[in-house]
Short mmCIF file of C-alpha atoms in Angstrom, two decimals:
data_model
loop_
_atom_site.label_atom_id
_atom_site.label_comp_id
_atom_site.label_asym_id
_atom_site.label_seq_id
_atom_site.Cartn_x
_atom_site.Cartn_y
_atom_site.Cartn_z
CA UNK A 1 103.89 72.95 81.39
CA UNK A 2 102.25 76.23 79.96
CA UNK A 3 102.01 78.90 82.94
CA UNK A 4 99.73 81.89 83.62
CA UNK A 5 101.06 84.21 84.82
CA UNK A 6 98.12 84.59 87.67
CA UNK A 7 95.85 87.24 87.32
CA UNK A 8 96.26 91.10 88.05
CA UNK A 9 92.41 92.81 88.10
CA UNK A 10 93.11 96.63 88.29
CA UNK A 11 89.75 99.07 89.54
CA UNK A 12 89.91 102.40 89.55
CA UNK A 13 87.54 104.49 91.29
CA UNK A 14 86.14 108.21 90.37
CA UNK A 15 83.71 109.66 92.74
CA UNK A 16 82.24 112.81 92.06
CA UNK A 17 80.06 114.71 94.62
CA UNK A 18 78.08 117.12 95.79
CA UNK A 19 79.32 119.41 97.75
CA UNK A 20 76.01 121.31 98.49
CA UNK A 21 71.85 120.40 98.42
CA UNK A 22 70.98 121.14 95.10
CA UNK A 23 67.30 121.52 93.42
CA UNK A 24 67.07 118.70 90.56
CA UNK A 25 64.68 120.48 87.73
CA UNK A 26 64.70 119.12 84.34
CA UNK A 27 66.54 120.58 81.64
CA UNK A 28 65.68 123.75 80.12
CA UNK A 29 64.66 124.40 76.12
CA UNK A 30 67.50 125.89 75.87
CA UNK A 31 69.54 123.32 77.18
CA UNK A 32 67.68 120.40 74.93
CA UNK A 33 68.53 122.58 71.69
CA UNK A 34 72.17 122.92 73.18
CA UNK A 35 72.47 118.71 74.13
CA UNK A 36 70.87 118.04 70.73
CA UNK A 37 73.45 120.56 68.42
CA UNK A 38 75.88 118.20 70.14
CA UNK A 39 74.68 114.74 69.95
CA UNK A 40 78.00 112.36 69.20
CA UNK A 41 75.66 111.00 66.37
CA UNK A 42 76.04 114.08 64.27
CA UNK A 43 79.13 112.83 62.61
CA UNK A 44 80.34 117.45 61.50
CA UNK A 45 80.61 117.76 65.76
CA UNK A 46 81.99 114.58 66.62
CA UNK A 47 84.21 114.14 63.99
CA UNK A 48 85.77 116.81 62.59
CA UNK A 49 87.33 118.52 66.09
CA UNK A 50 90.97 117.59 64.50
CA UNK A 51 92.59 117.11 61.19
CA UNK A 52 93.61 114.16 59.93
CA UNK A 53 96.02 113.68 56.29
CA UNK A 54 93.66 113.06 53.58
CA UNK A 55 95.43 110.83 52.11
CA UNK A 56 95.22 106.85 53.49
CA UNK A 57 98.62 105.68 53.81
CA UNK A 58 99.60 109.00 56.12
CA UNK A 59 96.71 108.75 57.86
CA UNK A 60 97.92 105.54 58.76
CA UNK A 61 101.66 107.05 59.04
CA UNK A 62 99.76 109.59 61.77
CA UNK A 63 97.08 107.55 63.12
CA UNK A 64 100.34 105.05 64.22
CA UNK A 65 102.79 108.41 65.75
CA UNK A 66 99.97 109.81 67.09
CA UNK A 67 100.27 106.28 69.13
CA UNK A 68 103.13 105.48 70.41
CA UNK A 69 103.29 109.23 71.04
CA UNK A 70 100.43 108.41 73.27
CA UNK A 71 102.30 105.08 74.75
CA UNK A 72 105.52 107.29 75.66
CA UNK A 73 103.40 110.05 77.66
CA UNK A 74 101.44 107.11 80.09
CA UNK A 75 104.47 105.47 80.30
CA UNK A 76 106.64 108.36 81.55
CA UNK A 77 102.98 109.32 83.49
CA UNK A 78 103.72 105.89 85.45
CA UNK A 79 106.72 107.07 86.09
CA UNK A 80 106.69 109.47 87.88
CA UNK A 81 103.35 108.73 89.82
CA UNK A 82 105.78 105.52 91.62
CA UNK A 83 108.49 108.12 92.28
CA UNK A 84 105.91 109.77 93.76
CA UNK A 85 103.95 106.47 96.07
CA UNK A 86 107.26 106.09 96.56
CA UNK A 87 107.68 109.38 99.09
CA UNK A 88 104.82 107.77 100.84
CA UNK A 89 106.35 104.81 101.62
CA UNK A 90 109.64 102.11 99.92
CA UNK A 91 107.25 98.64 99.89
CA UNK A 92 105.97 96.67 97.14
CA UNK A 93 103.93 97.81 94.36
CA UNK A 94 101.95 97.44 92.00
CA UNK A 95 99.96 99.50 89.58
CA UNK A 96 98.09 100.28 85.38
CA UNK A 97 99.70 103.81 84.01
CA UNK A 98 97.42 102.72 80.99
CA UNK A 99 93.89 101.33 83.29
CA UNK A 100 94.85 105.16 85.13
CA UNK A 101 94.91 106.88 82.19
CA UNK A 102 91.90 105.57 81.00
CA UNK A 103 89.33 106.39 83.62
CA UNK A 104 90.83 109.74 84.24
CA UNK A 105 89.99 110.33 80.17
CA UNK A 106 86.72 109.30 80.13
CA UNK A 107 86.12 112.01 83.56
CA UNK A 108 88.09 114.46 81.20
CA UNK A 109 84.89 114.07 78.55
CA UNK A 110 82.88 116.22 81.66
CA UNK A 111 86.18 119.16 82.17
CA UNK A 112 86.19 122.44 81.03
CA UNK A 113 88.66 125.45 81.15
CA UNK A 114 91.48 124.92 83.69
CA UNK A 115 90.01 121.40 85.37
CA UNK A 116 90.70 120.14 82.14
CA UNK A 117 94.12 121.77 81.43
CA UNK A 118 95.45 120.43 85.00
CA UNK A 119 94.49 117.05 84.44
CA UNK A 120 96.28 117.20 80.16
CA UNK A 121 99.03 118.37 82.02
CA UNK A 122 99.57 115.94 85.17
CA UNK A 123 98.46 112.82 83.32
CA UNK A 124 101.54 114.27 80.04
CA UNK A 125 99.05 114.29 77.34
CA UNK A 126 98.59 118.24 77.06
CA UNK A 127 100.61 118.16 73.64
CA UNK A 128 98.35 115.23 71.98
CA UNK A 129 94.82 117.28 73.34
CA UNK A 130 96.10 120.12 71.45
CA UNK A 131 95.53 118.02 68.28
CA UNK A 132 91.69 118.34 68.45
CA UNK A 133 89.07 118.06 71.61
CA UNK A 134 88.41 114.28 71.97
CA UNK A 135 91.66 113.11 70.47
CA UNK A 136 92.94 111.54 73.45
CA UNK A 137 88.88 109.57 73.85
CA UNK A 138 89.88 108.32 70.62
CA UNK A 139 92.89 106.81 70.90
CA UNK A 140 92.74 105.85 73.92
CA UNK A 141 89.33 103.18 72.26
CA UNK A 142 91.24 102.56 69.41
CA UNK A 143 94.53 100.89 71.83
CA UNK A 144 91.68 99.78 73.27
CA UNK A 145 90.11 97.51 70.75
CA UNK A 146 93.15 96.44 69.76
CA UNK A 147 94.10 95.17 73.04
CA UNK A 148 90.46 93.41 73.55
CA UNK A 149 91.37 91.90 69.57
CA UNK A 150 94.18 90.30 70.61
CA UNK A 151 92.46 86.90 72.38
CA UNK A 152 96.25 85.48 72.77
CA UNK A 153 97.45 88.66 75.10
CA UNK A 154 93.77 88.28 76.99
CA UNK A 155 93.51 91.29 77.65
CA UNK A 156 90.13 92.88 79.51
CA UNK A 157 88.90 96.42 80.03
CA UNK A 158 85.42 97.76 81.06
CA UNK A 159 84.10 101.07 82.38
CA UNK A 160 80.79 101.48 84.93
CA UNK A 161 79.29 104.04 86.26
CA UNK A 162 76.97 104.11 89.26
CA UNK A 163 74.65 107.01 88.17
CA UNK A 164 72.40 107.90 91.37
CA UNK A 165 68.70 107.94 90.84
CA UNK A 166 67.86 112.19 90.22
CA UNK A 167 71.39 113.39 89.50
CA UNK A 168 71.41 115.94 86.12
CA UNK A 169 73.75 114.38 84.49
CA UNK A 170 74.01 115.34 80.56
CA UNK A 171 72.97 112.96 78.06
CA UNK A 172 76.06 114.31 75.69
CA UNK A 173 78.88 113.25 78.19
CA UNK A 174 76.50 109.61 78.80
CA UNK A 175 76.93 109.36 75.09
CA UNK A 176 80.76 110.27 74.60
CA UNK A 177 80.83 108.14 77.62
CA UNK A 178 80.04 105.25 75.75
CA UNK A 179 81.16 105.88 72.53
CA UNK A 180 84.40 106.08 73.30
CA UNK A 181 85.16 103.86 76.76
CA UNK A 182 81.77 101.43 75.93
CA UNK A 183 80.96 102.77 79.85
CA UNK A 184 77.49 101.29 81.06
CA UNK A 185 75.34 102.76 83.31
CA UNK A 186 73.60 101.49 86.66
CA UNK A 187 70.77 103.96 88.47
CA UNK A 188 71.24 104.15 92.36
CA UNK A 189 70.03 105.70 95.20
CA UNK A 190 73.03 106.91 97.32
CA UNK A 191 71.23 108.37 100.32
CA UNK A 192 70.79 104.02 100.72
CA UNK A 193 74.62 103.59 101.31
CA UNK A 194 73.36 99.84 101.97
CA UNK A 195 71.97 99.28 99.05
CA UNK A 196 74.24 101.23 97.21
CA UNK A 197 77.67 99.30 98.39
CA UNK A 198 75.86 96.19 97.37
CA UNK A 199 74.48 96.43 94.20
CA UNK A 200 78.78 97.60 93.34
CA UNK A 201 79.69 95.21 94.82
CA UNK A 202 77.85 92.89 93.06
CA UNK A 203 78.47 94.41 89.32
CA UNK A 204 82.96 94.67 90.19
CA UNK A 205 82.70 90.82 92.16
CA UNK A 206 81.23 89.57 88.81
CA UNK A 207 83.44 91.69 86.83
CA UNK A 208 86.51 90.75 88.17
CA UNK A 209 85.94 87.01 89.12
CA UNK A 210 85.95 87.64 91.95
CA UNK A 211 88.81 89.09 92.64
CA UNK A 212 88.04 92.35 94.03
CA UNK A 213 84.36 91.61 96.47
CA UNK A 214 84.86 94.86 98.25
CA UNK A 215 84.82 98.08 96.50
CA UNK A 216 84.31 100.61 99.53
CA UNK A 217 84.02 101.13 103.22
CA UNK A 218 81.92 103.54 103.15
CA UNK A 219 79.81 105.71 100.43
CA UNK A 220 79.37 109.60 101.39
CA UNK A 221 75.32 109.79 101.12
CA UNK A 222 75.68 113.33 98.64
CA UNK A 223 77.46 111.43 96.02
CA UNK A 224 76.22 111.76 92.76
CA UNK A 225 78.36 109.28 90.35
CA UNK A 226 80.71 106.69 90.59
CA UNK A 227 83.20 106.00 87.76
CA UNK A 228 84.65 102.85 87.94
CA UNK A 229 87.76 100.93 85.64
CA UNK A 230 88.79 97.71 85.38
CA UNK A 231 91.17 96.14 83.44
CA UNK A 232 91.33 92.53 84.39
CA UNK A 233 94.43 90.59 83.01
CA UNK A 234 95.76 86.72 82.12
CA UNK A 235 98.83 86.18 80.78
CA UNK A 236 100.55 82.61 79.81
CA UNK A 237 104.55 82.36 79.65
CA UNK A 238 105.64 81.83 75.78
CA UNK A 239 108.30 79.49 77.47
CA UNK A 240 106.90 78.11 81.13
CA UNK A 241 108.98 77.43 83.93
CA UNK A 242 108.37 74.31 85.10
CA UNK A 243 107.13 73.30 89.02
CA UNK A 244 108.88 70.83 89.73
CA UNK A 245 111.39 72.93 89.34
CA UNK A 246 110.66 75.41 91.84
CA UNK A 247 112.77 75.44 95.77
CA UNK A 248 112.78 77.69 99.02
CA UNK A 249 115.85 79.93 98.39
CA UNK A 250 116.85 83.03 100.01
CA UNK A 251 115.67 86.30 98.61
CA UNK A 252 117.94 89.66 100.63
CA UNK A 253 114.90 92.19 101.97
CA UNK A 254 118.48 94.11 102.70
CA UNK A 255 122.59 93.86 103.49
CA UNK A 256 120.82 91.62 106.70
CA UNK A 257 117.50 90.82 106.50
CA UNK A 258 116.30 87.64 104.32
CA UNK A 259 113.22 85.79 103.92
CA UNK A 260 112.44 82.24 102.30
CA UNK A 261 110.61 82.19 99.43
CA UNK A 262 109.32 79.61 96.69
CA UNK A 263 111.83 80.20 93.59
CA UNK A 264 111.21 79.11 89.85
CA UNK A 265 113.89 78.18 88.22
CA UNK A 266 114.18 77.37 84.04
CA UNK A 267 116.98 76.81 80.87
CA UNK A 268 116.87 79.45 78.10
CA UNK A 269 116.61 82.04 75.47
CA UNK A 270 116.41 85.53 77.51
CA UNK A 271 117.21 88.70 75.87
CA UNK A 272 118.95 90.88 78.28
CA UNK A 273 121.26 93.62 79.15
CA UNK A 274 123.22 95.73 81.85
CA UNK A 275 123.15 98.82 82.49
CA UNK A 276 127.01 99.81 83.50
CA UNK A 277 125.82 104.25 84.94
CA UNK A 278 123.70 102.58 86.89
CA UNK A 279 124.23 99.26 87.59
CA UNK A 280 121.39 96.72 86.71
CA UNK A 281 120.80 93.86 84.76
CA UNK A 282 117.19 94.67 82.88
CA UNK A 283 115.68 91.14 81.83
CA UNK A 284 113.04 89.91 78.44
CA UNK A 285 110.27 87.52 80.20
CA UNK A 286 107.75 86.81 77.55
CA UNK A 287 104.06 86.02 76.96
CA UNK A 288 102.51 84.92 74.21
CA UNK A 289 100.47 87.55 72.89
CA UNK A 290 103.36 89.80 72.04
CA UNK A 291 103.44 91.74 75.51
CA UNK A 292 106.90 91.60 78.24
CA UNK A 293 107.58 91.58 81.20
CA UNK A 294 110.44 93.58 81.65
CA UNK A 295 112.97 92.85 85.02
CA UNK A 296 114.67 95.27 86.26
CA UNK A 297 116.94 94.49 88.99
CA UNK A 298 119.73 96.15 90.31
CA UNK A 299 123.71 94.86 91.30
CA UNK A 300 123.63 95.28 94.70
CA UNK A 301 120.74 95.03 97.25
CA UNK A 302 119.40 97.84 98.44
CA UNK A 303 119.53 100.05 95.45
CA UNK A 304 117.00 99.98 93.86
CA UNK A 305 115.05 102.74 95.14
CA UNK A 306 117.78 105.26 93.39
CA UNK A 307 116.61 103.96 89.72
CA UNK A 308 113.18 105.31 90.28
CA UNK A 309 114.64 109.13 90.05
CA UNK A 310 115.76 108.51 86.42
CA UNK A 311 113.20 106.00 84.71
CA UNK A 312 111.40 107.77 81.55
CA UNK A 313 110.71 105.38 78.59
CA UNK A 314 113.63 107.59 76.54
CA UNK A 315 116.22 104.55 79.08
CA UNK A 316 113.29 102.14 78.60
CA UNK A 317 113.72 102.10 75.02
CA UNK A 318 117.97 102.14 75.35
CA UNK A 319 117.51 99.15 77.18
CA UNK A 320 115.25 97.21 75.27
CA UNK A 321 117.71 98.61 72.23
CA UNK A 322 120.03 97.17 72.98
CA UNK A 323 118.99 93.32 73.94
CA UNK A 324 120.89 90.40 73.01
CA UNK A 325 119.24 86.88 72.90
CA UNK A 326 121.10 83.37 74.66
CA UNK A 327 120.93 80.29 76.27
CA UNK A 328 120.87 81.37 80.24
CA UNK A 329 120.05 80.09 83.74
CA UNK A 330 116.94 82.76 85.12
CA UNK A 331 115.68 82.38 87.84
CA UNK A 332 113.13 84.40 89.56
CA UNK A 333 109.56 84.05 92.57
CA UNK A 334 106.22 83.16 93.06
CA UNK A 335 105.19 85.91 94.57
CA UNK A 336 101.03 87.85 95.37
CA UNK A 337 100.83 91.52 95.53
CA UNK A 338 97.10 93.53 96.72
CA UNK A 339 97.85 97.44 96.37
CA UNK A 340 95.18 100.23 97.29
CA UNK A 341 95.75 103.64 96.89
CA UNK A 342 93.88 107.51 97.37
CA UNK A 343 95.18 108.30 93.77
CA UNK A 344 93.26 111.38 94.05
CA UNK A 345 96.11 112.54 96.99
CA UNK A 346 98.86 111.09 94.78
CA UNK A 347 97.55 112.83 91.49
CA UNK A 348 97.15 116.66 93.29
CA UNK A 349 100.77 115.87 94.68
CA UNK A 350 101.23 115.80 90.55
CA UNK A 351 99.78 119.10 89.97
CA UNK A 352 95.86 117.94 89.32
CA UNK A 353 93.93 119.48 91.95
CA UNK A 354 91.26 121.85 91.33
CA UNK A 355 88.82 119.05 90.10
CA UNK A 356 89.33 117.54 93.47
CA UNK A 357 88.25 121.10 95.03
CA UNK A 358 84.84 122.92 95.60
CA UNK A 359 86.48 125.81 92.62
CA UNK A 360 86.47 122.04 90.19
CA UNK A 361 84.37 123.32 86.42
CA UNK A 362 82.18 120.03 86.11
CA UNK A 363 80.03 121.37 83.19
CA UNK A 364 80.43 118.66 80.03
CA UNK A 365 79.34 116.51 82.86
CA UNK A 366 75.43 118.29 84.54
CA UNK A 367 74.04 121.24 84.53
CA UNK A 368 74.77 122.12 88.00
CA UNK A 369 79.00 121.55 88.00
CA UNK A 370 79.87 124.60 90.31
CA UNK A 371 78.61 122.08 92.62
CA UNK A 372 80.47 118.88 91.99
CA UNK A 373 83.69 117.68 92.57
CA UNK A 374 86.10 114.64 92.24
CA UNK A 375 86.60 113.01 96.04
CA UNK A 376 87.76 109.67 95.30
CA UNK A 377 89.95 108.52 92.90
CA UNK A 378 91.61 104.72 94.08
CA UNK A 379 92.41 102.88 92.44
CA UNK A 380 93.39 98.10 93.35
CA UNK A 381 95.29 95.87 92.46
CA UNK A 382 95.81 92.27 92.74
CA UNK A 383 98.29 90.38 91.23
CA UNK A 384 99.89 86.90 91.25
CA UNK A 385 103.42 85.41 89.78
CA UNK A 386 103.59 81.57 89.97
CA UNK A 387 104.31 78.45 87.07
CA UNK A 388 101.10 78.65 85.58
CA UNK A 389 101.56 82.52 83.85
CA UNK A 390 99.94 85.64 85.47
CA UNK A 391 96.13 85.84 85.57
CA UNK A 392 95.62 90.12 86.66
CA UNK A 393 92.76 91.96 87.41
CA UNK A 394 118.95 108.59 81.91
CA UNK A 395 122.19 106.13 80.21
CA UNK A 396 123.52 106.27 77.16
CA UNK A 397 124.14 103.56 74.09
CA UNK A 398 127.27 103.96 75.33
CA UNK A 399 127.10 103.07 78.73
CA UNK A 400 124.93 100.30 78.46
CA UNK A 401 125.63 96.35 77.52
CA UNK A 402 124.23 92.91 75.89
CA UNK A 403 127.35 90.98 76.93
CA UNK A 404 127.58 92.60 80.68
CA UNK A 405 124.65 90.04 82.35
CA UNK A 406 125.72 87.15 83.06
CA UNK A 407 125.26 83.02 82.18
CA UNK A 408 122.40 82.97 85.18
CA UNK A 409 121.08 85.08 86.21
CA UNK A 410 118.99 85.29 90.16
CA UNK A 411 116.71 87.97 90.81
CA UNK A 412 116.75 87.47 94.85
CA UNK A 413 116.86 90.73 96.57
CA UNK A 414 113.94 93.93 95.24
CA UNK A 415 113.32 94.22 92.03
CA UNK A 416 111.09 96.04 89.82
CA UNK A 417 108.85 95.48 86.76
CA UNK A 418 106.61 96.15 83.72
CA UNK A 419 104.79 94.67 82.28
CA UNK A 420 103.60 96.10 78.27
CA UNK A 421 102.50 95.68 74.85
CA UNK A 422 105.18 94.88 72.66
CA UNK A 423 102.93 96.93 69.68
CA UNK A 424 101.58 99.42 70.73
CA UNK A 425 104.61 99.98 73.57
CA UNK A 426 101.84 100.68 76.14
CA UNK A 427 102.69 100.32 79.33
CA UNK A 428 100.09 98.69 81.03
CA UNK A 429 101.60 97.48 84.74
CA UNK A 430 103.93 98.68 86.70
CA UNK A 431 105.63 97.89 89.74
CA UNK A 432 107.94 97.34 92.55
CA UNK A 433 108.68 94.00 94.56
CA UNK A 434 110.54 94.43 98.16
CA UNK A 435 110.08 91.47 99.78
CA UNK A 436 107.78 89.00 97.96
CA UNK A 437 106.15 86.81 101.12
CA UNK A 438 103.94 90.54 101.54
CA UNK A 439 101.01 91.42 100.38
#
């Protein structure tokens, strides 16, 4: 029986709103001439923003190196964000470092100066950005195209921009956002908040096939632009679980509390390792389409939070390099997560502050940028794992050994999971399950 890794949907929202009332006049001839000179169709301005090797083989190597750097830094950004989330609560977690980075880099096209620098630093992308002003959107564009062309992976990513009908947004920003992120622009009237909410919810409900029906509880009538990025991942296990083998079993929340969960079971060949330094088992559970869920299970119940301080891409790569495939039994719980985060508060703790303040420089977004700031970045994820699959919108080498993995691994206590694409190593989703019976 096949496994459909039940669907994960991610919605990221960046709401840009006016702090003071503005006079939205038409663009001056000088402003229009400047925009035309920066037309993204102008190949000289757009394509020659950084230098790549002229030799085709060297260029491919250069791009591959930059893509790997992008994946590594996005993963480390995700691990840092997980630590910030853990400072606020110790329950279930699910979010997409990839999706959040896409949304923020899309918004970054409209920033300048210290505002842009803070965003680059907070996203761990400052080193890459030094190669050229458009290398980040270009790399994300190439990665998105690669992921969407993999039909077995079944991952869909898209962007909407809801623009107030009188908002003076720069044509340059519109063109760049469309070019690199395929953003679809929808004109609306935020003064009529009820109508605006209905329009937005209609689009999001349609794109997420009903998984997310209500995006916002309220809309500030001074809002001028809302950016929405979404991801829909519908993975199928490479080796499916048989529902007949699923039985009620005990999941240990801590040393004293337990709950009953539907526990899936399967015998087969799995890649795994054991980290002696951190006392954790690491198990690979592959999907069709060259994607993998990496499950990290502490040896002792209650130790899972301590591991988060040490999670880095280098540690994960070390685990992967020391994997050994062998026949074993795996017990894995069915669960569903539905999480929503006010990412703007977390991002501020990661140094991205100016874009959320009255001193934000959004002059590449609008000529009236001095009166604009980003008010919200929200993320909502719905994630479900069952027998049919998933449908979803540092240790050293000497301290990590493959043969310590037991022939039976039972995920019956809190664990972390990561979903990444094998070729790019991009961390698509990162999560923590403390109680599989709670959304």
